[in-house]
XYZ file of C-alpha atoms in Angstrom:
619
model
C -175.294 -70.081 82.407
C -175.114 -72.253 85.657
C -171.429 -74.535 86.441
C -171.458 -76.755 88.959
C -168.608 -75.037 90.083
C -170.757 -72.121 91.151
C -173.268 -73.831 93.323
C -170.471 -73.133 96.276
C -170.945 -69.189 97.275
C -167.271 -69.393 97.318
C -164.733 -70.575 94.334
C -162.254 -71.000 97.086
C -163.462 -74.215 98.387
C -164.336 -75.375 95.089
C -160.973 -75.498 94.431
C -159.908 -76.707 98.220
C -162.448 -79.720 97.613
C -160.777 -80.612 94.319
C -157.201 -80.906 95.675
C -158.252 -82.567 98.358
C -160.132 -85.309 96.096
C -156.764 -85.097 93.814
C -155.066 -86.079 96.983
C -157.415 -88.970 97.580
C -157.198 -90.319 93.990
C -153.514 -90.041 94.006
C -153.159 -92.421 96.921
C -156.258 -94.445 96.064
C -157.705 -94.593 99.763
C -160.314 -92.649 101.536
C -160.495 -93.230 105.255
C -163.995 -93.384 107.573
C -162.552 -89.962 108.634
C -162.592 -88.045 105.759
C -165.738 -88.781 104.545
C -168.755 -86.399 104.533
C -171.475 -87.064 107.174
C -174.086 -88.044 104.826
C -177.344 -90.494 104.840
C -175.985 -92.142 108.389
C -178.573 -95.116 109.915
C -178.896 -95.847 113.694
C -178.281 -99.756 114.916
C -181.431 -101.477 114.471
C -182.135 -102.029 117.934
C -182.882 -98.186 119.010
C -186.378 -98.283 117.596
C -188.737 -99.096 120.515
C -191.539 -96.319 120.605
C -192.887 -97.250 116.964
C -194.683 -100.046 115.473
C -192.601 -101.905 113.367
C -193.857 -103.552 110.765
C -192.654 -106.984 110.239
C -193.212 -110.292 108.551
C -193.968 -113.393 110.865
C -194.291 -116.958 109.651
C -196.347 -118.072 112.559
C -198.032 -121.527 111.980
C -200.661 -120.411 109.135
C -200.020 -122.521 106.191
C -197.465 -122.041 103.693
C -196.884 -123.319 100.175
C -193.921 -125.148 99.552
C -192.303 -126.598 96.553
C -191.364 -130.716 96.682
C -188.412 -131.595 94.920
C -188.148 -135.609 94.582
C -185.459 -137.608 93.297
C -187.098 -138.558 90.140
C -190.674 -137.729 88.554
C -191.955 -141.120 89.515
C -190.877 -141.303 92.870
C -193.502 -139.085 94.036
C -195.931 -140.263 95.942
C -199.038 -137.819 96.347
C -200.977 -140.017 98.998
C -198.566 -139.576 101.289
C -197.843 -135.981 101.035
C -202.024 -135.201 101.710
C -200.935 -136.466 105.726
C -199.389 -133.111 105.874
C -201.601 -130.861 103.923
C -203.172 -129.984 100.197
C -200.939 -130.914 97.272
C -201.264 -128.357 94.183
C -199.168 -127.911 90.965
C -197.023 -130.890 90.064
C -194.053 -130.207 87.244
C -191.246 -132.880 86.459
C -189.711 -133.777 89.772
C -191.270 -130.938 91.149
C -194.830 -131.037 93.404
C -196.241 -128.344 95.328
C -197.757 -128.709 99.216
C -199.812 -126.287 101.207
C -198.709 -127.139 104.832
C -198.173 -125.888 108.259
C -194.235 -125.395 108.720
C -193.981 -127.442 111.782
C -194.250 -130.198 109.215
C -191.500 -128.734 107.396
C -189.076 -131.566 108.809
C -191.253 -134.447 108.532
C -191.848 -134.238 104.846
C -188.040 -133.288 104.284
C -187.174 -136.591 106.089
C -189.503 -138.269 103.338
C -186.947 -140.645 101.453
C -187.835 -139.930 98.272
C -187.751 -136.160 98.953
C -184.039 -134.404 98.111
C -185.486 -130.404 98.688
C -188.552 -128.613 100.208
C -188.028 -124.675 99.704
C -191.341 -122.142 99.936
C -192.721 -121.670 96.697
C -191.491 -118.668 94.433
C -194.033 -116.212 92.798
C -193.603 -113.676 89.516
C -194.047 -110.735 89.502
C -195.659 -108.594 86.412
C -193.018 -106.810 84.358
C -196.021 -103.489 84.212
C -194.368 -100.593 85.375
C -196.848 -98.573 87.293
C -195.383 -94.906 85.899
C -196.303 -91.481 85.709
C -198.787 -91.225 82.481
C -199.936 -94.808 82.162
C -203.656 -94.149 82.626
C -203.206 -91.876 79.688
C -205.809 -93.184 76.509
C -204.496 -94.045 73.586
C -203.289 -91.526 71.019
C -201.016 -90.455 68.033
C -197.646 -92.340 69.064
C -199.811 -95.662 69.623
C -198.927 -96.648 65.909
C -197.230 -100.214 66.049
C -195.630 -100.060 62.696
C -197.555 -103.252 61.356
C -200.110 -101.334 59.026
C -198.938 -101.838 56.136
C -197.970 -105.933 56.890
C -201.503 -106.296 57.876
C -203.285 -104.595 54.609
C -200.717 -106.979 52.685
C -202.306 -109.531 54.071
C -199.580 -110.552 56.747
C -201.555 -111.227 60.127
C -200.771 -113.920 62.092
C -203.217 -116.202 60.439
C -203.041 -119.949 62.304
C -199.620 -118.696 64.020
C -200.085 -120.299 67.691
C -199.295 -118.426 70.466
C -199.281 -119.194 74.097
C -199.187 -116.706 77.002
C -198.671 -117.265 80.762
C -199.695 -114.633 83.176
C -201.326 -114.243 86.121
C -204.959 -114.495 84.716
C -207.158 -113.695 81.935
C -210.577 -112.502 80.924
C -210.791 -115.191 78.139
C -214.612 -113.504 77.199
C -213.116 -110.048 76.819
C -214.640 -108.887 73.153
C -210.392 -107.493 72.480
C -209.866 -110.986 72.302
C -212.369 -113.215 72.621
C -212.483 -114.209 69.049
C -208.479 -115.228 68.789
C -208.474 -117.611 72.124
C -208.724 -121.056 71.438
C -207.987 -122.511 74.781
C -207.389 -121.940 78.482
C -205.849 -123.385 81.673
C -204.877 -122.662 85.007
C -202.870 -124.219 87.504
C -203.668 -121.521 89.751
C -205.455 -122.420 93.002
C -207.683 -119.299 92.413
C -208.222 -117.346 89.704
C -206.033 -114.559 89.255
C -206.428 -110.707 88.694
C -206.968 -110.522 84.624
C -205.962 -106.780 83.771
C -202.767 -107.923 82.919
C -202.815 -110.672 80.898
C -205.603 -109.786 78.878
C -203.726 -106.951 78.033
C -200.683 -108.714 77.443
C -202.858 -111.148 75.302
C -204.780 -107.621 73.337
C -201.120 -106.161 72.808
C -200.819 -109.520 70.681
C -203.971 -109.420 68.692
C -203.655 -106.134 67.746
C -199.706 -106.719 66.322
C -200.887 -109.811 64.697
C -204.653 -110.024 64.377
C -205.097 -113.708 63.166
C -203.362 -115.643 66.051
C -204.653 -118.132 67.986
C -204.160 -117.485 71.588
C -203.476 -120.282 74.118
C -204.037 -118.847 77.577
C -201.945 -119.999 80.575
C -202.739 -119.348 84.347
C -200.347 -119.449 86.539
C -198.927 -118.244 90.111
C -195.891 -119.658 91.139
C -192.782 -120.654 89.280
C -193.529 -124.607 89.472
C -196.973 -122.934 87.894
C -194.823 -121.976 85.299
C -193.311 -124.895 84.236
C -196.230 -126.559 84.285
C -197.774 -124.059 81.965
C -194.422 -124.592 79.573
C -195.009 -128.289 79.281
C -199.023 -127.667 78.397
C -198.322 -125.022 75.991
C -195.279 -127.743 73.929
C -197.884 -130.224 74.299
C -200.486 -127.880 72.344
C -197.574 -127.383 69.718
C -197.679 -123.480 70.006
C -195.130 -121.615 67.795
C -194.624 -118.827 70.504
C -194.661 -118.441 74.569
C -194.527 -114.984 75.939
C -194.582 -114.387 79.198
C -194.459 -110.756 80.779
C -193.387 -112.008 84.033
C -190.244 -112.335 86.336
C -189.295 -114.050 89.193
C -186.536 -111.645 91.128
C -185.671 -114.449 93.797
C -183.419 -116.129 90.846
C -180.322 -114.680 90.237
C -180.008 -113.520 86.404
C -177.262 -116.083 85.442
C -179.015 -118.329 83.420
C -179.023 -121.324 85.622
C -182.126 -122.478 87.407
C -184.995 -124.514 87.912
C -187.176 -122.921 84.232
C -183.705 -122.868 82.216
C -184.190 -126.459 80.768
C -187.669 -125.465 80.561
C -187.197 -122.897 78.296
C -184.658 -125.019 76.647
C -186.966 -127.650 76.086
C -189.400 -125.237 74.708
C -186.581 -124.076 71.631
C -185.719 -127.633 71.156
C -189.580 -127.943 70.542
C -189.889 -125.540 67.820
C -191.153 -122.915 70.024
C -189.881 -119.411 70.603
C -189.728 -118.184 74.018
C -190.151 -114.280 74.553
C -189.517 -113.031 77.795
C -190.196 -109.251 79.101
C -186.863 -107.734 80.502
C -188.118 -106.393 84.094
C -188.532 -102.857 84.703
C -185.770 -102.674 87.407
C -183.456 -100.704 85.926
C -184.003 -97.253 88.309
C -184.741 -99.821 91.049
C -181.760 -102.193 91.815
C -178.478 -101.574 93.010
C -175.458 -104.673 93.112
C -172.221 -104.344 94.091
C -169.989 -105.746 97.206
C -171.229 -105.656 100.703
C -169.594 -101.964 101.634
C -169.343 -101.322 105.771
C -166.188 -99.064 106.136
C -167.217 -97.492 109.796
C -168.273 -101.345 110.901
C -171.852 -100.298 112.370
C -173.231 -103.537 110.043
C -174.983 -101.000 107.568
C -174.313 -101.409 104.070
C -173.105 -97.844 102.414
C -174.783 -97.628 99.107
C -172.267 -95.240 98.446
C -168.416 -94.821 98.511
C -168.544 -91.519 100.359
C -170.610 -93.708 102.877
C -173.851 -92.865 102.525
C -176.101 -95.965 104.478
C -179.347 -94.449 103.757
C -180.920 -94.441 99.986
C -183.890 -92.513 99.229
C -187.208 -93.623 98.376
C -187.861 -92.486 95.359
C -185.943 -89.523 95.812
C -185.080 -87.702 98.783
C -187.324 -84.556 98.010
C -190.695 -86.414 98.232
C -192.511 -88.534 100.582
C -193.874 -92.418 99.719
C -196.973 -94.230 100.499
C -198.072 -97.814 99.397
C -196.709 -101.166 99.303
C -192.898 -102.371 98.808
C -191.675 -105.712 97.755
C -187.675 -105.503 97.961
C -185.115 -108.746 97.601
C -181.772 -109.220 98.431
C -179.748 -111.877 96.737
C -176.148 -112.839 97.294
C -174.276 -116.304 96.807
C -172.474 -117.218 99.698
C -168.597 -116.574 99.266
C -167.747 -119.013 102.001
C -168.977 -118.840 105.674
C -172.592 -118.209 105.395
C -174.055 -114.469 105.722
C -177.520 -112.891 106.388
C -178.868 -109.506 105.245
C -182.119 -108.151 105.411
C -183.504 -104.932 104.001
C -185.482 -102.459 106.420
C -187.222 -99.483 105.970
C -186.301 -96.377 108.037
C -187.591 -92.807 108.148
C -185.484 -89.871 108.994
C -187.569 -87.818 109.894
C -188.523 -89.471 113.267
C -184.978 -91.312 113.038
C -186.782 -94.426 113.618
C -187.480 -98.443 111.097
C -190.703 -98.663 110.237
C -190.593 -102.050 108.541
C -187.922 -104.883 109.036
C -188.294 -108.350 107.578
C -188.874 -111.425 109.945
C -185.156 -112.882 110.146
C -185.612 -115.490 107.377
C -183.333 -116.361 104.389
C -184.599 -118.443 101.726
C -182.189 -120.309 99.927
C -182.816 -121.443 95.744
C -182.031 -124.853 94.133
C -178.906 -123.643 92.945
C -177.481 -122.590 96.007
C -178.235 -118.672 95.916
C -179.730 -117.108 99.359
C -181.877 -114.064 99.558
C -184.075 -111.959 102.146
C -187.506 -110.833 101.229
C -189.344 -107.739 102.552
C -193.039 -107.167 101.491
C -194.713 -104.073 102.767
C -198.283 -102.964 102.452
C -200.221 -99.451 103.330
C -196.954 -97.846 104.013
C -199.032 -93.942 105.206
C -197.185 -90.509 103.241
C -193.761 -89.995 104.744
C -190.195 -90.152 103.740
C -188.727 -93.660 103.703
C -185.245 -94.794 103.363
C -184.441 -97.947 102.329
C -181.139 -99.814 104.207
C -179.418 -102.990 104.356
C -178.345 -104.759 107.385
C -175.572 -106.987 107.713
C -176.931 -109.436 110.918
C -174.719 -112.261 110.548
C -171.500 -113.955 108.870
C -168.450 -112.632 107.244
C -169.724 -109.831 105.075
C -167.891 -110.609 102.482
C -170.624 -111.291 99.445
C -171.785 -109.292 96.199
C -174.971 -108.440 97.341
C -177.565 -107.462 94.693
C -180.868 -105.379 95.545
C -184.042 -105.566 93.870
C -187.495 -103.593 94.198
C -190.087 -104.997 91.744
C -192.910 -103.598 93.111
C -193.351 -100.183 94.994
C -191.385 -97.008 94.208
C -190.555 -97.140 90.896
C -186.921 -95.300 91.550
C -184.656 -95.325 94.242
C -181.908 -92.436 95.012
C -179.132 -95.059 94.651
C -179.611 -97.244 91.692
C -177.384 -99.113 89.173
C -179.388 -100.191 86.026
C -176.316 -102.636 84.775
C -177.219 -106.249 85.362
C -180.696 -105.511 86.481
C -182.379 -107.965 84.055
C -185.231 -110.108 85.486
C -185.205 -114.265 85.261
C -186.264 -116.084 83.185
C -185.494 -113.230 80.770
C -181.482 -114.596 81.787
C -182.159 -117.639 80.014
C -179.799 -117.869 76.480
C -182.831 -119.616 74.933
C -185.222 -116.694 75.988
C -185.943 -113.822 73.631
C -185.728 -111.257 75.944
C -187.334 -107.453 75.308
C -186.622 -104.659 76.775
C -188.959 -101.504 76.084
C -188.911 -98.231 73.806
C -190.782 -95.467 74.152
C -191.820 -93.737 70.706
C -192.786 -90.442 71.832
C -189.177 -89.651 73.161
C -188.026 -91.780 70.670
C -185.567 -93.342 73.522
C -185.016 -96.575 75.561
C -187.348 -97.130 78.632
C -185.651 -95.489 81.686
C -187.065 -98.160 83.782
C -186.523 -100.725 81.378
C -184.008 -103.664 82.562
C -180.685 -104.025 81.503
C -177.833 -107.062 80.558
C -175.245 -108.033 81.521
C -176.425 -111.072 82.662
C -174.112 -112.272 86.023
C -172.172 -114.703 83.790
C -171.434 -112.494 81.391
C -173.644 -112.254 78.497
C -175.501 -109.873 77.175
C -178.689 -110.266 78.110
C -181.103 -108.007 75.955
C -181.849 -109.494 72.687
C -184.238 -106.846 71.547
C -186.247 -103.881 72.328
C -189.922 -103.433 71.488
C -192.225 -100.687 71.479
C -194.027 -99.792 75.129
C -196.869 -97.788 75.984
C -199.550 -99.030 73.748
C -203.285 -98.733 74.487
C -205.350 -101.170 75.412
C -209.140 -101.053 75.409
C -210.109 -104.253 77.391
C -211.665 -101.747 79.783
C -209.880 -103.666 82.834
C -208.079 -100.803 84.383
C -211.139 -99.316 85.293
C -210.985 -97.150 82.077
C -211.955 -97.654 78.504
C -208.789 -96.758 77.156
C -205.343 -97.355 79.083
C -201.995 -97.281 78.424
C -200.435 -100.582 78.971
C -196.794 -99.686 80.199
C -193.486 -101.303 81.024
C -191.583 -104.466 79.470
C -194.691 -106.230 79.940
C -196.463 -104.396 76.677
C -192.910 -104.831 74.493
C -193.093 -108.660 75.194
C -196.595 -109.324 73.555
C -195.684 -106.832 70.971
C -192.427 -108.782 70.301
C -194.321 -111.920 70.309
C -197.149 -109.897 67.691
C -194.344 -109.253 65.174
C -193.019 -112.549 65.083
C -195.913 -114.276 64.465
C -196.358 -111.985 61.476
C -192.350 -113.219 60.241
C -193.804 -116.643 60.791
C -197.000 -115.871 58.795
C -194.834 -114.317 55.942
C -192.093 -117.157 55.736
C -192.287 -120.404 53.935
C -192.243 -123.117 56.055
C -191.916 -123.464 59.819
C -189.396 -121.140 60.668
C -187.445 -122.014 63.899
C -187.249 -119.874 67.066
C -183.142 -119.313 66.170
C -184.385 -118.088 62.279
C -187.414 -115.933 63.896
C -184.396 -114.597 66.366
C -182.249 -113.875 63.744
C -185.104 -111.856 61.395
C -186.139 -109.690 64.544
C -182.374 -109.253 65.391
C -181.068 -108.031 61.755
C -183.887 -105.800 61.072
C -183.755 -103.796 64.660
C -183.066 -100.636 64.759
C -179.893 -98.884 66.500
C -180.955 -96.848 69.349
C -178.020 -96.983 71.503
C -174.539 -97.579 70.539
C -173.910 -98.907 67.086
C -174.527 -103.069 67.328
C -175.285 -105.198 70.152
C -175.495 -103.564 73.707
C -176.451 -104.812 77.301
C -179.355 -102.183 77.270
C -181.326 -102.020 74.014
C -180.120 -105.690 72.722
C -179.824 -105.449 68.900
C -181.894 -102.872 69.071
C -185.897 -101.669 68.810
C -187.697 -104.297 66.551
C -188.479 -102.509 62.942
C -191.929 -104.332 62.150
C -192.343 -103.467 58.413
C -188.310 -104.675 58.022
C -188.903 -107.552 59.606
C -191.950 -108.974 57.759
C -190.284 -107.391 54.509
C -193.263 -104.992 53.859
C -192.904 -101.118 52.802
C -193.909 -99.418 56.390
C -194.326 -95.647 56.189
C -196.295 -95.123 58.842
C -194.884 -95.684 61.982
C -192.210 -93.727 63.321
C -189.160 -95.758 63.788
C -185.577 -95.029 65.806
C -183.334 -92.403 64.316
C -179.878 -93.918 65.766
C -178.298 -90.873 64.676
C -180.000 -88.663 67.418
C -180.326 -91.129 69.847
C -177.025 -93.251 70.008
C -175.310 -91.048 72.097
C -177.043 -88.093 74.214
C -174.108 -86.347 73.601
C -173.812 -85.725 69.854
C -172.077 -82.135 70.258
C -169.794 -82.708 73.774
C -171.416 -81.147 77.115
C -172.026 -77.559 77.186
C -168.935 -75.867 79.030
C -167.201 -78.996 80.120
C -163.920 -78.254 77.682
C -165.044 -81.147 75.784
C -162.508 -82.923 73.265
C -165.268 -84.729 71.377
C -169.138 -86.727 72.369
C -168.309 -88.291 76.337
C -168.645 -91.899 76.224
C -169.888 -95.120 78.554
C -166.408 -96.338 79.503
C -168.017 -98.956 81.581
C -171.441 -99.679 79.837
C -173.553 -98.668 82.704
C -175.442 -95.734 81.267
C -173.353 -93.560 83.177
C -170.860 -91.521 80.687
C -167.898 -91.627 82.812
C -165.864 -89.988 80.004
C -166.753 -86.837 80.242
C -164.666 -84.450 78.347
C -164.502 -87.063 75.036
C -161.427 -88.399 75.165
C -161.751 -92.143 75.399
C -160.205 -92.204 78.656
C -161.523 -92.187 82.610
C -159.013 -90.161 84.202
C -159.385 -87.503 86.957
C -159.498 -84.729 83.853
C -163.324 -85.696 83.519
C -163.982 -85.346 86.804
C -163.171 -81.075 86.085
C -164.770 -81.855 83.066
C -167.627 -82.504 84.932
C -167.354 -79.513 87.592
C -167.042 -76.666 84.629
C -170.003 -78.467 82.714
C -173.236 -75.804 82.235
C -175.974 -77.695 83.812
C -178.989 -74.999 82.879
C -178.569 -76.354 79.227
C -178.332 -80.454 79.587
C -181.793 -82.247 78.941
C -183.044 -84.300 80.502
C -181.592 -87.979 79.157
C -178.312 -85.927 79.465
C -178.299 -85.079 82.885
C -179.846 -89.112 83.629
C -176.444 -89.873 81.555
C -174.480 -87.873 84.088
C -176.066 -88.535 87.535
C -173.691 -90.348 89.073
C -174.954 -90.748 92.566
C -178.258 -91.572 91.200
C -180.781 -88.710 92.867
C -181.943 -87.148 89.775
C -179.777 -84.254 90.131
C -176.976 -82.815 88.617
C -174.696 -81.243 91.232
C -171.765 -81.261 93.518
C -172.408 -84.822 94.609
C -171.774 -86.081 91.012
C -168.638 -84.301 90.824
C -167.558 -86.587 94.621
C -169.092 -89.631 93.319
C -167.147 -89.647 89.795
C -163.820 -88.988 91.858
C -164.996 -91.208 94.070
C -165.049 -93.911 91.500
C -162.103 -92.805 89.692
């Protein structure tokens, strides 16, 4: 038996530690001083014998997005004198220009905003098993549906993506039309997945396939697919420029679509053990953010006990509390104490007001990397929240609350976060709610992992990963409630089938995490299904079921704050300082592993002495 406790050679100044942090929570301030010397990053200005990496706009041409004052004020003519016009949605009109014209076309008259176009990003999460082939747990729980004749037949479904392999023999025989507003063609392993996920869920569709690359793509692609009259949209994208609060440029797109009949599923994101959010922190006023409130500036990449290589996309957003601020992320090794990567200076600003900084990375070579934000101008004063869809797919310092991915924000959107059925748990990737305003955010969960055979992925069989598979597969099963349903069912009574036929999975009802919980295909198309495994809320609604081994436990530790961090640790329904002892005694050698995820409270995959500081920390 292993307590945290015992890590220290001597009990002594366990116990010196502990008053000490009694001392601080008594008071309820910690100094600069009496912090540990952890995870400290140099002023950005000391690296000058390494090539830094950064992003330059230079005068190559850019694509911008044209806002005009009304839909038929645009005039296309005159925006070719300043370069190639693309995509037009609404009021919306995109041009490909040098930005030295930037001014010129903003002086326009009929032109009220020109802001650089914003591009999805696929909601696949690149993880540790998904080139496995398909096998045992790849049962989707529509079997039985299907042999009673339940299959989709005539249900219309539209899907927007990135590109598609219309030809592909997986579903070649359900597509009945195609379009792209792309300027190229796009790179089809994903939505021909996404579009096979759906065939094999509901077999009989009719698939409407949407191009697109950029978000005024996307609205374009919304107004085709209502004009086709298509029951169902999915789209396994997000757009992590947009903060999740419900309230830009595709929300009356989506709304539009609902009003229209047509359901709207949206994939979650898969940011969950990749964004952090929380106030700008700088206690020791070097301009570094501390990710941490023991100070720590420096979080790891994707722990601190390996090295990275590859490419990085991170964002910062933060709304602007007054004065205006800048941040920008960088990436710094400690090894040689020096940045390798620092973003160009520029802050992008949305239609709704929101700023945020942009760092994209490619070929980073093996080494550790620490990600850090840097405060470079204004009052320092904002909620800052940190996203990294693509890249590592964990960072030492994460906080999965609030992590969901627009347009999954959107009320009207179906949005699906992912389950795994071989663990029989909740995605640990997987996005969560709340949303920034306040709701929920996760309607339900659907099942992830499922094979694909499309033969895109360089591999006959693949395992399609991430929120991205439990979209389609979402979308799949309600086509099949359609198919089964007299009448046109509308996307609220489709919602509301899907919703009270979930499964539990997390805590009993509605949660920010799971939604309603993981879709239950044979209860939701009313057919007898016995033979896909389905959640057991019993094991799974609280890691916990028996208290933590050697903590003194009064009864299962609970999620006081409903960040998947179980803050209560000794069972008590209460957060006082008694769980942070709780915490200290608790046997460690006999917590698995979605327990000790449940209690890592400084977010480095580890259970030790630093979750004991961080939980007094917060208390």
């Amino acid at each position: 038996m292993r307590r945290i406790w015992e890590i220290s050679s001597i009990g002594v100044i366990f116990l010196i530690i502990i008053s000490t942090l009694i001392g601080f929570v008594g008071v309820g301030v910690v100094t600069s001083n009496e912090r540990p010397p952890i995870g400290q990053a140099p002023p950005v200005n000391t690296t000058t014998t390494t090539d830094v990496i950064s992003q330059s706009q230079g005068e190559d041409m850019q694509a911008y997005t044209v806002t005009a004052s009304n839909m038929d004020a645009i005039d296309a003519a005159q925006l070719t004198e300043y370069g190639e016009i693309g995509t037009r949605a609404d009021r919306r009109i995109e041009l490909t220009m040098s930005p030295s014209d930037l001014a010129a076309v903003r002086n326009i008259s009929w032109v009220i905003d020109v802001r650089p176009v914003m591009h999805p990003e696929p909601a696949q999460a690149d993880i540790p098993g998904s080139a496995q082939a398909a096998g045992e747990n790849n049962s989707l729980g529509v079997q039985q549906a299907h042999q009673n004749g339940v299959t989709g037949e005539n249900i219309e479904i539209g899907i927007i993506d990135k590109g598609f392999d219309a030809d592909n023999p997986t579903i070649e025989s359900n597509v009945v039309d195609t379009q792209s507003f792309r300027r190229s063609p796009g790179n089809p392993a994903h939505g021909t997945s996404v579009a096979e996920i759906v065939t094999q869920t509901a077999p009989d569709s009719q698939l409407y396939l949407v191009s697109t690359s950029t978000g005024t793509d996307i609205e374009a692609a919304i107004s085709y697919l209502l004009s086709e009259d298509v029951d169902i949209i999915v789209h396994s994208q997000g757009i992590p420029a947009l903060n999740d609060d419900g309230d830009h440029f595709l929300t009356d797109d989506i709304n539009a679509a609902t009003e229209d009949g047509s359901l709207f599923i949206n994939a979650a994101g898969n940011e969950a053990q990749t964004h952090w959010e929380g106030e700008f922190r700088d206690t020791d006023t070097d301009g570094i953010h501390e990710w941490t409130k023991s100070g720590d500036e420096l979080n790891c990449l994707q722990n601190c006990k390996v090295e990275y290589s590859g490419s990085i996309t991170v964002y910062i957003r933060w709304e602007d509390q007054g004065k205006e601020s800048h941040y920008r992320p960088l990436l710094f090794n400690p090894r040689i104490d020096q940045y390798i990567a620092i973003d160009d200076n520029r802050v992008f600003a949305t239609s709704t007001g929101e700023r945020y900084a942009l760092l994209r990375v490619k070929n980073i070579q093996s080494q550790p990397v620490d990600l850090v934000v840097d405060h470079v101008s204004g009052p320092a004063d904002d909620r800052i929240e940190v996203i990294i869809p693509s890249g590592p797919r964990q960072i030492q310092r994460n906080i999965p609350a609030s992590s969901i991915i627009a347009p999954g924000d959107v009320s009207d959107s179906l949005t699906t976060a992912a389950y795994e059925v071989g663990p029989r748990q909740l995605a640990p990737y997987s996005s969560r709610g709340p949303t920034d305003d306040g709701r929920t955010g996760i309607d339900v969960t659907g099942y992830t992992n499922i094979g694909v055979t499309n033969g895109l992925y360089a591999s006959e069989e693949f395992r399609f990963t991430g929120t991205s598979a439990a979209a389609p597969y979402a979308g799949g099963i309600a086509a099949l409630v359609e198919d089964n349903q007299p009448g046109d069912q509308s996307p609220a009574e489709i919602t509301d089938t899907l919703k009270s036929s979930s499964d539990d999975i997390l805590n009993v009802g509605t949660d920010a995490a799971s939604g309603s919980g993981v879709i239950n295909a044979a209860d939701a198309v009313d057919a007898l299904e016995t033979e896909a495994p389905t959640a057991t809320p019993e094991s799974t609604m609280n890691p916990f079921p028996d208290g933590i081994p050697g903590a003194n436990a009064e009864g299962p530790p609970t999620d006081i704050d409903d960040d998947g961090k179980f803050e209560d640790v000794n069972g008590d329904n209460g957060y006082t300082f008694d769980d942070v002892i709780a915490l200290a005694f608790a046997d460690t050698e006999r917590l698995t592993n979605q327990q000790r995820d449940a209690l890592d409270f400084d977010h480095d995959g580890n259970i030790d002495f630093d979750d004991v500081v961080e939980l007094a920390f917060e208390r």
